[in-house]
Short mmCIF file of N, CA and C in Angstrom, two decimals:
data_model
loop_
_atom_site.label_atom_id
_atom_site.label_comp_id
_atom_site.label_asym_id
_atom_site.label_seq_id
_atom_site.Cartn_x
_atom_site.Cartn_y
_atom_site.Cartn_z
N UNK A 238 52.67 123.77 -1.17
CA UNK A 238 52.90 124.32 -2.19
C UNK A 238 54.08 124.87 -2.15
N UNK A 239 55.02 124.29 -3.59
CA UNK A 239 56.30 124.44 -4.05
C UNK A 239 56.50 126.08 -4.81
N UNK A 240 57.35 126.72 -4.19
CA UNK A 240 57.55 127.88 -5.25
C UNK A 240 58.78 127.58 -6.32
N UNK A 241 58.98 128.02 -7.49
CA UNK A 241 58.83 127.64 -9.17
C UNK A 241 59.31 128.74 -9.61
N UNK A 242 60.28 128.89 -10.21
CA UNK A 242 60.50 130.14 -11.02
C UNK A 242 60.54 129.42 -12.77
N UNK A 243 59.94 129.44 -13.87
CA UNK A 243 60.11 129.58 -14.79
C UNK A 243 60.29 129.89 -15.75
N UNK A 244 60.96 130.82 -16.89
CA UNK A 244 61.05 132.13 -17.25
C UNK A 244 61.27 133.37 -17.06
N UNK A 245 61.31 133.33 -16.02
CA UNK A 245 61.27 134.29 -15.88
C UNK A 245 59.39 134.68 -14.75
N UNK A 246 58.66 133.71 -14.67
CA UNK A 246 57.96 133.81 -14.04
C UNK A 246 57.74 132.79 -12.67
N UNK A 247 57.42 133.63 -11.26
CA UNK A 247 57.09 133.08 -9.83
C UNK A 247 56.14 132.85 -9.19
N UNK A 248 55.80 131.54 -9.33
CA UNK A 248 54.34 131.69 -8.40
C UNK A 248 54.50 130.25 -7.86
N UNK A 249 53.45 130.07 -7.04
CA UNK A 249 53.09 128.70 -6.19
C UNK A 249 52.39 127.92 -7.09
N UNK A 250 52.74 126.35 -6.38
CA UNK A 250 51.80 125.37 -7.77
C UNK A 250 50.26 125.99 -7.09
N UNK A 251 49.14 125.53 -8.15
CA UNK A 251 47.91 125.36 -7.32
C UNK A 251 47.48 124.52 -6.71
N UNK A 252 46.21 124.77 -6.31
CA UNK A 252 46.05 124.19 -5.34
C UNK A 252 44.92 123.00 -6.21
N UNK A 253 45.00 121.72 -6.46
CA UNK A 253 44.46 120.99 -6.82
C UNK A 253 43.06 121.21 -8.00
N UNK A 254 42.87 121.39 -8.84
CA UNK A 254 41.70 121.62 -9.96
C UNK A 254 42.07 123.19 -10.48
N UNK A 255 42.76 123.96 -9.45
CA UNK A 255 42.78 125.83 -9.58
C UNK A 255 43.80 125.54 -11.19
N UNK A 256 44.19 126.21 -11.74
CA UNK A 256 44.50 126.51 -13.28
C UNK A 256 45.64 128.38 -12.73
N UNK A 257 46.76 128.34 -13.64
CA UNK A 257 47.21 128.42 -13.53
C UNK A 257 46.95 130.15 -14.06
N UNK A 258 46.75 131.29 -14.04
CA UNK A 258 46.88 132.72 -15.06
C UNK A 258 46.96 133.21 -15.56
N UNK A 259 48.60 132.67 -15.77
CA UNK A 259 49.28 133.04 -16.46
C UNK A 259 50.06 131.98 -17.66
N UNK A 260 50.22 131.65 -19.04
CA UNK A 260 50.75 130.43 -20.12
C UNK A 260 52.01 129.99 -19.51
N UNK A 261 53.12 131.32 -18.97
CA UNK A 261 54.09 130.55 -18.29
C UNK A 261 54.25 129.91 -16.99
N UNK A 262 53.07 130.22 -16.69
CA UNK A 262 53.20 129.45 -15.20
C UNK A 262 52.13 127.90 -15.43
N UNK A 263 52.18 127.66 -16.14
CA UNK A 263 51.00 126.31 -16.73
C UNK A 263 52.61 125.34 -15.79
N UNK A 264 51.58 124.28 -14.91
CA UNK A 264 51.56 123.20 -14.39
C UNK A 264 51.45 122.17 -14.99
N UNK A 265 52.69 120.78 -14.22
CA UNK A 265 52.01 119.56 -14.94
C UNK A 265 50.91 119.34 -14.39
N UNK A 266 50.54 118.59 -15.49
CA UNK A 266 48.54 118.00 -15.85
C UNK A 266 47.56 118.58 -15.47
N UNK A 267 47.98 119.64 -16.18
CA UNK A 267 47.16 120.95 -16.80
C UNK A 267 47.02 120.90 -18.07
N UNK A 268 45.95 120.62 -18.78
CA UNK A 268 45.61 120.53 -20.27
C UNK A 268 46.70 121.08 -21.14
N UNK A 269 46.72 120.58 -22.21
CA UNK A 269 47.66 120.92 -23.21
C UNK A 269 46.99 122.27 -23.93
N UNK A 270 46.14 122.77 -23.73
CA UNK A 270 45.93 123.77 -24.51
C UNK A 270 46.56 125.30 -23.08
N UNK A 271 47.08 125.00 -21.48
CA UNK A 271 47.50 126.03 -21.08
C UNK A 271 48.96 124.88 -20.81
N UNK A 272 48.88 123.74 -21.03
CA UNK A 272 50.81 123.60 -20.31
C UNK A 272 51.13 122.80 -21.87
N UNK A 273 51.92 123.75 -22.50
CA UNK A 273 52.03 123.22 -24.25
C UNK A 273 53.72 122.43 -23.75
N UNK A 274 54.26 122.58 -22.24
CA UNK A 274 55.24 122.20 -22.10
C UNK A 274 55.26 120.78 -21.26
N UNK A 275 56.29 119.62 -21.24
CA UNK A 275 56.32 118.57 -20.22
C UNK A 275 56.86 120.05 -18.74
N UNK A 276 56.75 118.51 -18.30
CA UNK A 276 57.22 118.73 -16.78
C UNK A 276 58.96 119.04 -16.45
N UNK A 277 59.27 119.04 -17.28
CA UNK A 277 61.29 119.22 -17.66
C UNK A 277 61.53 120.51 -17.44
N UNK A 278 59.91 121.02 -18.21
CA UNK A 278 60.13 122.97 -18.43
C UNK A 278 60.50 123.43 -17.18
N UNK A 279 59.73 122.59 -16.00
CA UNK A 279 59.81 123.18 -15.07
C UNK A 279 60.54 122.78 -13.84
N UNK A 280 61.62 122.56 -14.05
CA UNK A 280 63.02 122.21 -14.12
C UNK A 280 64.19 123.18 -14.31
N UNK A 281 64.22 123.91 -15.03
CA UNK A 281 64.80 125.02 -16.07
C UNK A 281 64.82 125.87 -14.90
N UNK A 282 66.20 126.62 -15.18
CA UNK A 282 65.72 127.80 -14.10
C UNK A 282 65.75 128.65 -14.61
N UNK A 283 65.89 129.99 -13.93
CA UNK A 283 64.82 131.06 -14.37
C UNK A 283 65.63 131.95 -15.97
N UNK A 284 65.00 131.90 -17.33
CA UNK A 284 65.41 132.41 -18.15
C UNK A 284 66.31 133.43 -18.31
N UNK A 285 66.62 134.24 -17.61
CA UNK A 285 67.18 135.93 -18.04
C UNK A 285 68.23 135.48 -15.92
N UNK A 286 68.35 134.33 -16.05
CA UNK A 286 70.10 134.37 -14.96
C UNK A 286 70.63 133.28 -16.07
N UNK A 287 71.91 134.05 -16.54
CA UNK A 287 72.65 133.19 -17.25
C UNK A 287 73.60 132.41 -16.08
N UNK A 288 74.31 132.73 -14.99
CA UNK A 288 74.94 132.19 -14.16
C UNK A 288 74.16 130.58 -13.80
N UNK A 289 72.84 131.20 -13.92
CA UNK A 289 72.92 129.89 -13.33
C UNK A 289 73.26 128.37 -14.65
N UNK A 290 72.97 126.88 -13.70
CA UNK A 290 72.99 126.01 -15.09
C UNK A 290 72.20 125.89 -15.46
N UNK A 291 71.85 125.30 -16.84
CA UNK A 291 70.93 125.02 -17.12
C UNK A 291 70.65 123.45 -17.22
N UNK A 292 69.64 122.46 -17.04
CA UNK A 292 69.82 121.03 -17.97
C UNK A 292 68.56 120.88 -18.74
N UNK A 293 69.24 120.21 -19.49
CA UNK A 293 68.45 119.91 -20.62
C UNK A 293 68.57 118.60 -20.79
N UNK A 294 66.95 118.15 -21.12
CA UNK A 294 66.12 116.52 -21.06
C UNK A 294 65.70 116.44 -22.64
N UNK A 295 66.21 116.00 -23.91
CA UNK A 295 65.68 115.62 -24.45
C UNK A 295 66.23 114.06 -25.07
N UNK A 296 65.30 113.41 -25.68
CA UNK A 296 66.01 112.64 -27.08
C UNK A 296 67.09 112.45 -27.73
N UNK A 297 68.19 110.94 -27.86
CA UNK A 297 69.07 110.98 -29.15
C UNK A 297 68.40 110.45 -30.01
N UNK A 298 67.28 111.87 -31.37
CA UNK A 298 66.76 111.89 -32.56
C UNK A 298 65.64 112.21 -32.24
N UNK A 299 65.43 111.87 -33.67
CA UNK A 299 63.83 112.66 -33.75
C UNK A 299 63.43 111.51 -34.99
N UNK A 300 63.94 110.96 -35.86
CA UNK A 300 63.20 110.20 -36.87
C UNK A 300 63.22 108.28 -36.88
N UNK A 301 63.03 107.81 -35.97
CA UNK A 301 62.17 106.59 -35.98
C UNK A 301 61.06 106.00 -35.97
N UNK A 302 60.79 104.75 -37.22
CA UNK A 302 60.15 104.19 -37.63
C UNK A 302 58.85 103.68 -36.67
N UNK A 303 60.20 103.56 -34.97
CA UNK A 303 59.68 102.60 -34.57
C UNK A 303 58.86 103.54 -33.03
N UNK A 304 58.35 104.69 -33.26
CA UNK A 304 58.09 105.22 -32.58
C UNK A 304 56.77 105.60 -32.65
N UNK A 305 56.27 105.52 -33.93
CA UNK A 305 54.71 105.30 -34.04
C UNK A 305 53.76 105.30 -33.51
N UNK A 306 53.62 105.95 -33.13
CA UNK A 306 52.22 105.40 -32.37
C UNK A 306 52.50 104.84 -30.40
N UNK A 307 53.70 105.08 -30.64
CA UNK A 307 54.30 105.18 -28.75
C UNK A 307 54.48 106.60 -28.49
N UNK A 308 55.66 106.88 -29.73
CA UNK A 308 55.60 108.26 -29.26
C UNK A 308 55.22 109.99 -29.72
N UNK A 309 55.15 109.07 -30.95
CA UNK A 309 53.92 110.08 -32.18
C UNK A 309 52.85 109.36 -32.55
N UNK A 310 51.87 110.27 -33.01
CA UNK A 310 50.69 110.03 -32.84
C UNK A 310 50.71 109.29 -34.43
N UNK A 311 49.86 107.83 -34.37
CA UNK A 311 49.59 107.31 -35.38
C UNK A 311 48.61 106.79 -35.51
N UNK A 312 47.15 107.15 -36.35
CA UNK A 312 47.97 107.57 -38.21
C UNK A 312 48.46 109.68 -38.00
N UNK A 313 49.77 109.97 -38.60
CA UNK A 313 50.38 110.97 -38.66
C UNK A 313 49.12 112.02 -39.11
N UNK A 314 49.20 113.04 -37.87
CA UNK A 314 48.15 113.96 -38.98
C UNK A 314 48.75 114.65 -40.05
N UNK A 315 47.92 115.65 -40.95
CA UNK A 315 48.42 115.97 -42.66
C UNK A 315 49.64 117.15 -41.83
N UNK A 316 50.85 117.16 -42.49
CA UNK A 316 51.69 118.33 -42.01
C UNK A 316 52.70 117.61 -40.28
N UNK A 317 52.42 116.66 -39.69
CA UNK A 317 53.08 115.95 -39.26
C UNK A 317 54.59 116.35 -38.97
N UNK A 318 55.49 116.94 -38.27
CA UNK A 318 56.77 116.86 -38.51
C UNK A 318 57.33 116.46 -37.00
N UNK A 319 58.15 115.54 -37.61
CA UNK A 319 58.55 114.90 -35.99
C UNK A 319 59.47 115.73 -34.96
N UNK A 320 60.28 116.43 -35.39
CA UNK A 320 61.49 117.69 -34.72
C UNK A 320 60.14 118.36 -34.40
N UNK A 321 58.87 119.02 -34.57
CA UNK A 321 58.81 120.08 -34.43
C UNK A 321 57.73 119.76 -32.93
N UNK A 322 57.11 118.01 -33.61
CA UNK A 322 56.46 117.40 -32.02
C UNK A 322 57.63 117.41 -31.17
N UNK A 323 58.71 117.07 -31.39
CA UNK A 323 59.85 117.25 -30.03
C UNK A 323 59.82 118.43 -29.44
N UNK A 324 60.32 119.41 -30.33
CA UNK A 324 60.59 120.54 -29.63
C UNK A 324 59.46 121.14 -28.65
N UNK A 325 58.20 120.03 -28.88
CA UNK A 325 56.81 120.80 -27.92
C UNK A 325 57.31 119.70 -26.44
N UNK A 326 57.70 119.21 -26.26
CA UNK A 326 58.68 118.42 -25.32
C UNK A 326 59.29 118.47 -24.45
N UNK A 327 60.67 119.35 -25.57
CA UNK A 327 61.61 118.63 -24.98
C UNK A 327 62.20 120.36 -25.42
N UNK A 328 63.34 120.53 -24.85
CA UNK A 328 64.43 121.78 -24.85
C UNK A 328 65.72 121.33 -25.42
N UNK A 329 65.66 119.85 -25.88
CA UNK A 329 66.78 119.45 -26.79
C UNK A 329 66.73 118.21 -27.46
N UNK A 330 67.51 118.51 -28.93
CA UNK A 330 67.71 116.84 -29.17
C UNK A 330 69.37 117.03 -29.52
N UNK A 331 68.73 115.44 -29.45
CA UNK A 331 70.65 115.04 -30.21
C UNK A 331 70.75 114.43 -31.38
N UNK A 332 71.50 115.18 -32.24
CA UNK A 332 71.26 114.75 -33.85
C UNK A 332 72.38 113.30 -34.25
N UNK A 333 71.30 112.60 -34.37
CA UNK A 333 72.91 110.90 -34.54
C UNK A 333 73.58 111.14 -35.48
N UNK A 334 72.67 111.73 -36.49
CA UNK A 334 73.22 111.72 -37.84
C UNK A 334 74.86 111.88 -38.11
N UNK A 335 75.05 113.41 -37.33
CA UNK A 335 76.60 113.84 -36.91
C UNK A 335 77.33 113.19 -37.34
N UNK A 336 77.01 112.24 -37.15
CA UNK A 336 78.24 111.14 -36.42
C UNK A 336 78.83 110.35 -37.86
N UNK A 337 77.47 110.06 -38.37
CA UNK A 337 77.78 109.00 -39.86
C UNK A 337 77.97 110.09 -40.78
N UNK A 338 78.30 111.47 -40.81
CA UNK A 338 78.46 112.34 -42.17
C UNK A 338 78.00 113.45 -41.52
N UNK A 339 78.65 114.93 -42.41
CA UNK A 339 78.28 116.36 -41.87
C UNK A 339 77.01 116.01 -42.19
N UNK A 340 77.11 117.58 -41.82
CA UNK A 340 74.63 118.02 -42.27
C UNK A 340 75.31 119.24 -43.15
N UNK A 341 74.86 119.70 -44.03
CA UNK A 341 75.14 120.60 -44.49
C UNK A 341 74.03 121.70 -44.17
N UNK A 342 73.97 123.04 -44.15
CA UNK A 342 73.92 123.73 -43.88
C UNK A 342 72.60 123.97 -44.05
N UNK A 343 72.21 123.81 -45.47
CA UNK A 343 70.91 124.09 -45.61
C UNK A 343 69.85 122.77 -44.64
N UNK A 344 70.41 122.13 -44.29
CA UNK A 344 69.29 121.18 -43.42
C UNK A 344 69.53 122.18 -42.00
N UNK A 345 70.52 122.11 -41.01
CA UNK A 345 70.48 123.03 -40.25
C UNK A 345 69.77 124.64 -40.26
N UNK A 346 69.55 124.83 -41.53
CA UNK A 346 68.68 126.00 -41.67
C UNK A 346 67.52 125.66 -41.63
N UNK A 347 67.05 124.32 -41.88
CA UNK A 347 65.27 123.98 -41.85
C UNK A 347 65.10 123.67 -40.44
N UNK A 348 66.06 122.75 -39.66
CA UNK A 348 66.46 122.39 -38.54
C UNK A 348 65.75 123.73 -37.01
N UNK A 349 67.08 124.51 -37.28
CA UNK A 349 66.38 125.96 -36.56
C UNK A 349 65.02 126.33 -37.06
N UNK A 350 64.11 126.22 -38.39
CA UNK A 350 62.65 126.66 -38.35
C UNK A 350 61.81 125.48 -37.90
N UNK A 351 62.04 124.51 -37.95
CA UNK A 351 61.21 123.58 -37.54
C UNK A 351 61.21 123.46 -35.28
N UNK A 352 62.07 124.33 -34.76
CA UNK A 352 61.87 124.54 -33.84
C UNK A 352 61.40 126.05 -33.32
N UNK A 353 61.34 126.67 -34.35
CA UNK A 353 60.98 128.54 -33.76
C UNK A 353 60.47 128.30 -33.11
N UNK A 354 59.17 127.00 -32.55
CA UNK A 354 58.22 127.48 -31.65
C UNK A 354 58.68 127.56 -30.08
N UNK A 355 59.80 126.64 -29.95
CA UNK A 355 60.67 126.91 -28.74
C UNK A 355 61.60 127.25 -28.00
N UNK A 356 61.83 128.69 -27.47
CA UNK A 356 63.34 129.83 -27.57
C UNK A 356 64.08 128.91 -27.06
N UNK A 357 63.53 128.26 -25.94
CA UNK A 357 64.56 127.29 -25.12
C UNK A 357 65.36 126.05 -25.93
N UNK A 358 64.90 125.78 -27.21
CA UNK A 358 65.29 124.43 -27.81
C UNK A 358 66.99 124.75 -27.86
N UNK A 359 67.57 123.71 -27.99
CA UNK A 359 69.53 123.69 -28.28
C UNK A 359 69.20 122.24 -28.74
N UNK A 360 69.92 122.47 -30.15
CA UNK A 360 70.32 121.37 -30.59
C UNK A 360 71.89 120.41 -29.99
N UNK A 361 72.03 119.60 -29.63
CA UNK A 361 73.20 118.57 -29.31
C UNK A 361 73.70 117.49 -30.16
N UNK A 362 74.87 117.75 -30.84
CA UNK A 362 75.06 117.21 -32.43
C UNK A 362 76.45 116.03 -31.58
N UNK A 363 76.53 115.72 -32.63
CA UNK A 363 77.84 114.11 -32.37
C UNK A 363 78.70 114.65 -33.80
N UNK A 364 79.68 114.83 -32.23
CA UNK A 364 80.85 114.81 -33.56
C UNK A 364 81.23 114.25 -35.20
N UNK A 365 81.26 114.41 -35.79
CA UNK A 365 81.58 113.13 -36.80
C UNK A 365 83.01 111.60 -36.66
N UNK A 366 82.78 110.82 -36.96
CA UNK A 366 83.26 109.71 -35.94
C UNK A 366 84.56 109.71 -37.45
N UNK A 367 84.91 110.41 -38.61
CA UNK A 367 85.78 111.19 -39.20
C UNK A 367 87.41 110.89 -37.73
N UNK A 368 86.51 112.36 -36.75
CA UNK A 368 87.27 112.84 -35.79
C UNK A 368 87.35 112.10 -34.46
N UNK A 369 86.73 111.25 -34.82
CA UNK A 369 86.80 110.27 -32.82
C UNK A 369 87.38 108.25 -33.36
N UNK A 370 87.50 107.99 -34.46
CA UNK A 370 87.29 106.64 -34.55
C UNK A 370 88.42 106.75 -36.51
N UNK A 371 88.23 107.35 -37.04
CA UNK A 371 89.23 107.07 -38.05
C UNK A 371 90.98 107.51 -37.20
N UNK A 372 91.36 106.96 -37.22
CA UNK A 372 92.88 107.27 -36.61
C UNK A 372 93.89 107.04 -37.35
N UNK A 373 93.85 106.75 -38.50
CA UNK A 373 94.94 106.78 -39.53
C UNK A 373 95.41 107.28 -40.02
N UNK A 374 94.69 108.19 -39.87
CA UNK A 374 95.53 109.62 -40.79
C UNK A 374 94.81 111.05 -40.05
N UNK A 375 95.84 111.84 -40.62
CA UNK A 375 95.37 112.98 -39.99
C UNK A 375 94.04 113.74 -40.73
N UNK A 376 93.07 114.51 -40.49
CA UNK A 376 92.05 115.13 -41.15
C UNK A 376 92.12 116.15 -41.91
N UNK A 377 91.47 116.65 -42.51
CA UNK A 377 92.36 117.65 -43.57
C UNK A 377 91.40 119.08 -43.50
N UNK A 378 91.86 120.28 -43.87
CA UNK A 378 91.10 121.46 -43.75
C UNK A 378 89.37 121.53 -43.59
N UNK A 379 89.61 120.41 -45.32
CA UNK A 379 88.75 120.51 -45.87
C UNK A 379 87.28 119.71 -44.88
N UNK A 380 87.45 118.27 -44.36
CA UNK A 380 86.94 117.79 -43.47
C UNK A 380 86.80 118.59 -41.99
N UNK A 381 87.32 119.55 -41.37
CA UNK A 381 87.48 120.23 -40.30
C UNK A 381 85.38 121.40 -40.69
N UNK A 382 85.75 121.86 -42.17
CA UNK A 382 85.04 122.61 -42.70
C UNK A 382 83.55 122.14 -42.90
N UNK A 383 83.35 120.68 -43.51
CA UNK A 383 82.44 120.14 -43.68
C UNK A 383 81.57 120.46 -42.57
N UNK A 384 82.59 119.83 -41.24
CA UNK A 384 82.10 118.93 -40.17
C UNK A 384 81.26 120.36 -39.20
N UNK A 385 81.65 121.44 -39.63
CA UNK A 385 81.51 122.65 -39.40
C UNK A 385 80.22 123.31 -39.64
N UNK A 386 80.37 123.21 -40.54
CA UNK A 386 78.70 123.79 -41.96
C UNK A 386 77.42 124.05 -41.21
N UNK A 387 77.28 123.12 -40.48
CA UNK A 387 76.05 123.26 -39.80
C UNK A 387 75.68 123.12 -39.13
N UNK A 388 77.07 122.97 -37.54
CA UNK A 388 76.99 123.59 -36.41
C UNK A 388 77.22 125.18 -36.51
N UNK A 389 78.09 125.81 -36.85
CA UNK A 389 77.95 127.33 -37.47
C UNK A 389 76.65 127.84 -37.73
N UNK A 390 75.77 127.11 -38.38
CA UNK A 390 74.51 127.64 -38.44
C UNK A 390 73.42 127.17 -37.26
N UNK A 391 73.43 126.00 -36.66
CA UNK A 391 73.28 126.25 -35.42
C UNK A 391 73.82 127.31 -34.58
N UNK A 392 74.76 127.59 -34.26
CA UNK A 392 75.84 128.46 -33.62
C UNK A 392 75.12 129.61 -33.55
N UNK A 393 74.95 130.28 -35.05
CA UNK A 393 74.77 131.05 -35.19
C UNK A 393 73.03 131.99 -35.71
N UNK A 394 72.63 130.57 -35.02
CA UNK A 394 70.78 130.73 -34.73
C UNK A 394 70.40 130.67 -33.35
N UNK A 395 71.84 130.18 -32.57
CA UNK A 395 71.55 130.72 -31.25
C UNK A 395 70.66 129.27 -31.01
N UNK A 396 70.95 128.19 -31.50
CA UNK A 396 70.62 127.08 -31.44
C UNK A 396 71.22 126.25 -31.13
N UNK A 397 73.14 125.92 -31.27
CA UNK A 397 73.72 124.92 -30.73
C UNK A 397 74.20 124.95 -28.88
N UNK A 398 73.74 123.89 -28.20
CA UNK A 398 73.81 123.45 -27.75
C UNK A 398 74.65 122.93 -26.86
N UNK A 399 75.28 122.10 -27.36
CA UNK A 399 76.24 120.87 -27.18
C UNK A 399 76.87 119.99 -28.02
N UNK A 400 78.72 119.85 -28.58
CA UNK A 400 78.80 118.81 -29.02
C UNK A 400 79.25 117.57 -28.25
N UNK A 401 79.02 116.12 -28.64
CA UNK A 401 79.31 115.12 -27.97
C UNK A 401 80.38 115.16 -28.72
N UNK A 402 81.52 113.83 -28.03
CA UNK A 402 82.14 113.68 -28.53
C UNK A 402 82.16 112.08 -28.06
N UNK A 403 81.57 110.74 -28.73
CA UNK A 403 81.73 109.45 -28.32
C UNK A 403 83.17 109.34 -29.26
N UNK A 404 83.96 108.38 -28.35
CA UNK A 404 85.09 107.60 -28.79
C UNK A 404 85.28 106.72 -29.43
N UNK A 405 86.10 105.59 -29.39
CA UNK A 405 86.07 104.63 -29.78
C UNK A 405 87.41 104.11 -28.66
N UNK A 406 86.91 102.79 -27.79
CA UNK A 406 87.16 102.43 -26.99
C UNK A 406 88.64 101.59 -27.36
N UNK A 407 90.01 101.82 -26.66
CA UNK A 407 90.97 101.18 -27.21
C UNK A 407 91.08 99.46 -26.60
N UNK A 408 90.91 98.39 -27.52
CA UNK A 408 90.86 97.20 -26.80
C UNK A 408 92.24 96.62 -26.71
N UNK A 409 92.30 95.98 -25.53
CA UNK A 409 93.49 95.94 -24.69
C UNK A 409 94.33 96.46 -23.86
#
């Protein structure tokens, strides 16, 4: 039996066939009604201790057609939302689209609404390629403001986890 701390809840792993008594102490292998989150949730430290590091694992995006039937249910149930679904299994996701263009504040606000069911969820966003790959001319204050717009909304909502910088490799 192993002692595990999960979101302020410590207990020992149950014997096979035994169910935990509190939802916050659900264990891998429990039925979905008892364990709404995946195994990786149990590797996270006590949420009440901000000095402990947190390792979050999640996919690089949430909108992929080839995930139907593999990651997402097929057919999709009425009202199915891929981001909400991902937030039910992971505590982070990478926003790939911000690499190609800045996201609007309104889009970021909707993302916050869609992950509201997982209070530990954080977004990791790729920095716009204008800053990492377009080196011919300096970026402008307007470009900085555009790139920050969605990030500021995520940060204000307490859901901004990391900014990823994907840099171009210099040849030669």
